[in-house]
Tab-separated table of C-alpha atoms in Angstrom:
chain	number	residue	atom	x	y	z
A	1	HIS	CA	67.649	-160.467	24.274
A	2	HIS	CA	64.727	-160.370	21.863
A	3	THR	CA	62.573	-163.216	21.470
A	4	VAL	CA	59.988	-162.636	18.844
A	5	TYR	CA	60.980	-163.243	14.920
A	6	LEU	CA	58.646	-162.603	12.232
A	7	GLU	CA	58.707	-165.397	9.209
A	8	SER	CA	56.247	-164.162	6.633
A	9	PRO	CA	55.109	-162.773	4.157
A	10	SER	CA	58.674	-161.306	4.758
A	11	ASN	CA	59.737	-157.556	4.427
A	12	GLN	CA	58.822	-155.815	1.202
A	13	THR	CA	56.329	-158.649	-0.038
A	14	ILE	CA	53.906	-156.978	-2.781
A	15	THR	CA	50.488	-159.162	-2.212
A	16	ASN	CA	47.234	-159.232	-3.731
A	17	LEU	CA	45.883	-161.266	-0.953
A	18	ASN	CA	43.129	-159.703	1.261
A	19	ASN	CA	43.166	-160.175	4.987
A	20	ILE	CA	41.017	-163.279	4.560
A	21	SER	CA	43.438	-165.166	2.723
A	22	LEU	CA	47.096	-163.954	3.946
A	23	ILE	CA	48.459	-165.571	6.732
A	24	PHE	CA	51.131	-163.905	8.810
A	25	THR	CA	53.361	-166.397	10.712
A	26	TYR	CA	55.901	-165.572	13.635
A	27	ASN	CA	57.292	-167.321	16.150
A	28	HIS	CA	58.927	-166.796	19.916
A	29	THR	CA	62.495	-168.400	21.303
A	30	GLY	CA	60.589	-169.478	24.857
A	31	SER	CA	62.754	-166.911	26.881
A	32	LEU	CA	59.357	-165.438	27.739
A	33	GLY	CA	58.431	-167.654	30.786
A	34	GLY	CA	54.588	-168.894	31.422
A	35	THR	CA	51.603	-168.461	29.982
A	36	VAL	CA	52.322	-166.198	26.670
A	37	ASN	CA	49.548	-163.957	24.525
A	38	CYS	CA	51.082	-162.335	21.382
A	39	THR	CA	49.062	-159.937	19.348
A	40	LEU	CA	49.471	-159.289	15.888
A	41	TYR	CA	49.253	-155.457	14.796
A	42	ILE	CA	48.878	-154.168	11.653
A	43	ASP	CA	49.760	-150.278	10.539
A	44	GLY	CA	49.931	-150.236	14.592
A	45	ASP	CA	46.493	-151.510	15.032
A	46	ALA	CA	46.132	-154.845	17.193
A	47	THR	CA	44.421	-157.087	14.889
A	48	ASN	CA	44.513	-160.233	16.309
A	49	TYR	CA	45.252	-161.814	19.986
A	50	GLN	CA	45.833	-165.286	21.043
A	51	THR	CA	46.544	-166.648	24.043
A	52	ASN	CA	48.688	-169.129	25.258
A	53	VAL	CA	51.228	-169.365	22.030
A	54	SER	CA	53.586	-171.785	22.368
A	55	ALA	CA	57.063	-171.709	22.116
A	56	ASN	CA	59.697	-172.000	19.392
A	57	ASP	CA	56.565	-172.795	16.877
A	58	SER	CA	55.477	-171.181	13.630
A	59	ILE	CA	51.843	-169.415	14.868
A	60	MET	CA	50.200	-168.939	11.562
A	61	VAL	CA	47.522	-166.214	12.115
A	62	TYR	CA	44.826	-164.085	9.846
A	63	SER	CA	44.458	-160.353	10.461
A	64	ASN	CA	40.616	-159.097	11.796
A	65	LYS	CA	41.272	-155.953	9.907
A	66	SER	CA	41.226	-154.968	6.097
A	67	TRP	CA	43.577	-152.750	4.348
A	68	SER	CA	43.624	-150.657	1.609
A	69	GLU	CA	45.727	-150.549	-1.545
A	70	GLY	CA	49.299	-149.484	-0.943
A	71	ASN	CA	51.616	-150.237	1.842
A	72	HIS	CA	51.094	-151.461	5.626
A	73	SER	CA	53.500	-152.601	8.624
A	74	TRP	CA	53.282	-155.591	10.424
A	75	HIS	CA	54.842	-156.612	14.064
A	76	VAL	CA	53.894	-158.571	17.016
A	77	ASN	CA	54.425	-158.362	20.378
A	78	CYS	CA	53.971	-161.065	22.948
A	79	THR	CA	53.775	-160.865	26.762
A	80	ASN	CA	53.865	-162.774	30.074
A	81	GLY	CA	52.446	-160.096	31.608
A	82	ALA	CA	55.136	-159.198	33.395
A	83	ALA	CA	58.012	-158.990	30.825
A	84	THR	CA	57.261	-157.709	27.046
A	85	GLU	CA	59.176	-158.696	23.566
A	86	SER	CA	58.230	-156.939	20.388
A	87	SER	CA	59.052	-157.673	16.789
A	88	LEU	CA	59.856	-154.317	16.520
A	89	ASP	CA	63.502	-154.399	18.529
A	90	TYR	CA	64.576	-157.015	16.986
A	91	TYR	CA	63.856	-155.575	13.258
A	92	ASN	CA	64.622	-151.877	14.526
A	93	GLY	CA	60.738	-151.608	13.073
A	94	SER	CA	58.147	-153.159	11.364
A	95	PHE	CA	57.800	-155.476	8.394
A	96	ILE	CA	56.499	-153.565	5.553
A	97	PHE	CA	53.908	-155.535	3.099
A	98	THR	CA	52.698	-153.753	-0.292
A	99	TYR	CA	48.390	-154.860	-1.188
A	100	ASP	CA	47.664	-154.570	-4.681
A	101	ASN	CA	44.914	-156.428	-6.399
A	102	THR	CA	44.473	-154.036	-9.293
A	103	PRO	CA	45.812	-156.281	-12.805
A	104	PRO	CA	48.070	-154.149	-15.085
A	105	ALA	CA	46.752	-151.662	-17.771
A	106	ILE	CA	47.092	-152.830	-21.306
A	107	LEU	CA	46.846	-149.482	-23.889
A	108	ASN	CA	48.163	-149.102	-27.414
A	109	GLN	CA	47.843	-152.380	-29.053
A	110	SER	CA	50.056	-151.417	-32.748
A	111	LEU	CA	51.218	-153.447	-35.619
A	112	ASP	CA	54.076	-151.339	-37.770
A	113	ASP	CA	52.208	-152.854	-40.629
A	114	ASP	CA	48.948	-154.833	-41.717
A	115	ILE	CA	50.083	-156.543	-44.988
A	116	ILE	CA	53.699	-157.938	-45.722
A	117	PHE	CA	56.046	-160.307	-47.788
A	118	ILE	CA	56.628	-163.729	-47.471
A	119	ASN	CA	59.597	-164.292	-44.602
A	120	SER	CA	59.488	-160.262	-43.726
A	121	SER	CA	59.633	-158.568	-40.495
A	122	ILE	CA	56.616	-157.086	-38.567
A	123	ARG	CA	56.950	-155.843	-35.036
A	124	LEU	CA	53.723	-156.192	-32.458
A	125	SER	CA	53.491	-154.044	-29.476
A	126	ALA	CA	51.443	-153.139	-26.518
A	127	ILE	CA	52.081	-150.634	-23.301
A	128	ILE	CA	51.495	-152.159	-19.938
A	129	ASN	CA	51.646	-150.393	-16.951
A	130	ASP	CA	51.624	-151.688	-12.939
A	131	PRO	CA	52.732	-149.938	-10.154
A	132	SER	CA	53.927	-153.060	-8.542
A	133	GLY	CA	55.585	-153.851	-11.470
A	134	VAL	CA	54.956	-155.936	-14.621
A	135	GLU	CA	56.294	-159.924	-14.167
A	136	SER	CA	55.558	-161.110	-17.439
A	137	VAL	CA	53.319	-160.026	-20.864
A	138	ASN	CA	52.039	-163.107	-23.450
A	139	PHE	CA	50.641	-162.897	-27.136
A	140	LEU	CA	48.347	-165.055	-28.476
A	141	ILE	CA	48.351	-165.446	-32.413
A	142	ASN	CA	46.219	-167.257	-34.337
A	143	ALA	CA	48.754	-168.039	-37.644
A	144	PRO	CA	48.052	-170.073	-40.738
A	145	TYR	CA	50.285	-172.906	-38.905
A	146	GLY	CA	48.862	-172.922	-35.712
A	147	GLU	CA	48.147	-171.272	-32.252
A	148	LEU	CA	50.970	-169.395	-30.854
A	149	ASN	CA	51.688	-168.388	-27.492
A	150	GLU	CA	54.681	-165.614	-28.033
A	151	THR	CA	56.408	-164.007	-24.390
A	152	ALA	CA	56.403	-160.555	-24.994
A	153	ILE	CA	59.921	-158.665	-24.692
A	154	ASN	CA	60.163	-155.337	-22.308
A	155	GLY	CA	61.514	-152.502	-24.610
A	156	THR	CA	61.640	-148.535	-23.885
A	157	GLY	CA	59.524	-147.994	-20.933
A	158	SER	CA	56.406	-149.877	-20.886
A	159	GLU	CA	56.137	-151.195	-24.319
A	160	TYR	CA	56.250	-154.519	-24.564
A	161	TYR	CA	57.006	-156.455	-27.939
A	162	VAL	CA	56.901	-159.273	-30.439
A	163	ILE	CA	58.884	-159.812	-33.360
A	164	CYS	CA	57.610	-162.068	-36.246
A	165	ASN	CA	59.861	-162.749	-39.256
A	166	SER	CA	61.357	-165.708	-41.549
A	167	THR	CA	63.461	-166.976	-38.013
A	168	GLY	CA	61.037	-166.562	-35.278
A	169	GLY	CA	61.531	-163.614	-34.552
A	170	THR	CA	61.778	-163.244	-30.798
A	171	GLY	CA	60.258	-166.640	-30.136
A	172	ASN	CA	58.221	-169.064	-32.316
A	173	CYS	CA	56.550	-166.405	-34.364
A	174	TYR	CA	57.456	-167.463	-38.115
A	175	THR	CA	56.326	-165.450	-40.859
A	176	ASN	CA	57.187	-168.293	-43.570
A	177	GLU	CA	53.312	-169.520	-44.349
A	178	THR	CA	50.640	-166.705	-46.296
A	179	GLY	CA	47.278	-165.738	-44.765
A	180	SER	CA	45.888	-164.149	-42.397
A	181	TYR	CA	47.692	-163.572	-38.428
A	182	ASN	CA	45.200	-162.287	-36.197
A	183	TRP	CA	46.396	-161.412	-32.778
A	184	THR	CA	43.559	-162.211	-30.657
A	185	GLN	CA	44.552	-162.166	-27.208
A	186	ILE	CA	47.518	-159.888	-24.253
A	187	LEU	CA	47.607	-161.432	-21.348
A	188	ALA	CA	50.013	-159.804	-18.782
A	189	ASN	CA	50.778	-160.570	-15.022
A	190	ASP	CA	51.934	-158.511	-12.502
A	191	THR	CA	54.559	-159.135	-9.289
A	192	ALA	CA	51.526	-159.184	-6.904
A	193	GLY	CA	49.683	-162.494	-8.926
A	194	ASN	CA	47.008	-160.287	-10.590
A	195	VAL	CA	46.184	-160.880	-13.992
A	196	ASN	CA	44.878	-159.068	-16.987
A	197	VAL	CA	43.661	-160.519	-19.810
A	198	SER	CA	42.776	-158.236	-22.861
A	199	PRO	CA	41.380	-159.187	-26.167
A	200	SER	CA	42.988	-157.687	-29.673
A	201	ALA	CA	41.447	-157.389	-32.513
A	202	LEU	CA	44.204	-156.564	-34.409
A	203	LEU	CA	45.685	-158.783	-37.653
A	204	PHE	CA	48.062	-159.104	-40.512
A	205	SER	CA	48.910	-160.841	-43.791
A	206	VAL	CA	51.555	-162.196	-45.278
A	207	ALA	CA	51.610	-162.356	-48.639
A	208	ASN	CA	54.084	-163.736	-51.674
């Protein structure tokens, strides 16, 4: 009967938290009698030791060992001196978490034109790369009728784009007013919680 259970971070978690911020939570059911001591292991190394751990409670600990970017394993062993139970037995192995502290890369910002006629269509695009996966991308555009925060659409591969036209395009980017449309910023978020804000100096004009 295995008694040590891992609560968080869940298996295959992607995070940008380091060992100072990431909380590891586990519990044991109380099948181990007497005084129970538990050890947190990161990548097979003991990184936190707790004495007299109460049963049936969520126990929160930090790792005393830092980690590099990439995949890492964690598990917990508990013992009363006579017997030892491990989360490795219950889960048939360690939980894995991925540490990603690098924001998405923003490349190749482009417009498919720089002057269009009123109510015509234009496409704004950029390449967004992130090894952990891109969560969201927004383009900020200063239009003659106000500031726009447009959610970009994932196109082919790593391309993200916004279309502006007479009906609002892929969001609320209308080309029904003449003047300058200044694409000011790109905001890219990855699945680990990292954010990259990149200025864009591109602009296009809408003319009669």
